[in-house]
Coordinates of C-alpha atoms in Angstrom, one line a residue:
M1061 CA 99.2 96.0 122.0
I1062 CA 101.6 98.0 119.8
I1063 CA 101.6 97.8 116.0
L1064 CA 105.0 98.7 114.6
M1065 CA 104.8 100.0 111.0
R1066 CA 107.5 99.7 108.3
S1067 CA 109.5 102.9 108.2
A1068 CA 108.6 103.4 104.6
A1069 CA 104.9 102.6 105.1
P1070 CA 102.7 105.3 103.4
G1071 CA 100.2 107.3 105.5
E1072 CA 97.3 105.3 104.0
D1073 CA 98.6 102.2 105.7
L1074 CA 98.8 103.9 109.0
D1075 CA 95.2 105.2 108.6
R1076 CA 94.0 101.8 107.7
V1077 CA 95.4 100.3 110.9
V1078 CA 93.8 103.1 113.0
R1079 CA 90.4 102.5 111.3
E1080 CA 90.7 98.7 111.8
A1081 CA 91.4 99.3 115.5
E1082 CA 88.5 101.6 116.0
A1083 CA 86.2 99.2 114.2
A1084 CA 87.3 96.6 116.8
G1085 CA 86.3 98.9 119.6
L1086 CA 89.8 99.9 120.5
R1087 CA 91.4 103.3 121.1
A1088 CA 94.3 103.9 118.6
Q1089 CA 97.1 106.4 119.3
V1090 CA 99.8 107.0 116.7
V1091 CA 103.2 107.3 118.3
D1092 CA 106.9 107.5 117.2
A1093 CA 108.7 104.3 118.0
G1094 CA 112.4 105.2 117.5
G1095 CA 111.9 107.0 114.1
R1096 CA 109.2 104.9 112.7
P1097 CA 105.4 105.1 113.2
A1098 CA 103.6 102.8 115.5
V1099 CA 100.0 102.5 116.7
A1100 CA 99.4 101.9 120.4
L1101 CA 96.1 100.2 121.1
S1102 CA 94.1 100.3 124.3
G1103 CA 90.6 99.5 125.4
A1104 CA 88.4 96.9 127.1
A1105 CA 88.0 94.9 123.9
A1106 CA 90.4 92.0 123.3
A1107 CA 92.0 92.2 119.9
D1108 CA 93.3 89.4 117.8
P1109 CA 96.9 90.2 116.6
A1110 CA 96.2 88.4 113.4
R1111 CA 93.7 91.0 112.5
F1112 CA 96.6 93.5 112.2
E1113 CA 99.5 91.4 111.1
S1114 CA 98.3 91.0 107.6
L1115 CA 97.5 94.7 107.0
P1116 CA 99.8 96.5 104.5
G1117 CA 102.7 98.4 106.0
V1118 CA 102.6 96.4 109.3
A1119 CA 106.1 95.2 110.3
Q1120 CA 105.3 93.6 113.7
V1121 CA 102.6 93.3 116.3
V1122 CA 103.8 93.4 119.9
V1123 CA 101.3 91.9 122.4
G1124 CA 101.4 92.2 126.1
V1125 CA 102.7 95.6 126.7
G1126 CA 101.2 97.6 129.5
P1127 CA 99.9 101.1 129.5
W1128 CA 103.2 102.3 131.0
R1129 CA 104.7 101.7 127.6
L1130 CA 103.0 104.9 126.3
T1131 CA 104.9 106.9 128.8
A1132 CA 108.3 105.5 128.0
R1133 CA 111.0 107.8 126.6
D1134 CA 111.2 106.0 123.2
S1135 CA 107.5 106.6 122.7
R1136 CA 108.0 110.3 123.1
P1137 CA 111.7 111.2 122.9
E1138 CA 111.2 114.9 122.8
G1139 CA 109.9 115.0 126.3
T1140 CA 106.9 116.9 127.8
V1141 CA 106.9 120.4 129.1
V1142 CA 104.0 121.6 131.2
R1143 CA 103.4 125.3 131.9
I1144 CA 102.0 126.2 135.3
G1145 CA 101.6 130.0 135.5
D1146 CA 105.0 131.4 134.5
V1147 CA 106.9 128.2 135.4
L1148 CA 107.8 125.5 132.9
L1149 CA 108.1 121.9 134.2
G1150 CA 109.7 119.0 132.3
S1151 CA 112.4 118.4 129.8

């Protein structure tokens, strides 16, 4: 599940979503979704989207995205560079 925040949502709203997810037994990862903040949720616990839809600053709750979504280019547009010895791999 991914929770898309309003672009003008204050940091307190984002923190509230993360705390609510952790209280539900989920792992919350803050990501950039095309210039606006989002929270990617994962974990064994099933979460009710309604629990997040009514929180301040939430624009949309997207259900049914797989873990591959966290590796998509729009989740991390700057790319990843890994150093192995003196060699840099990535973009």
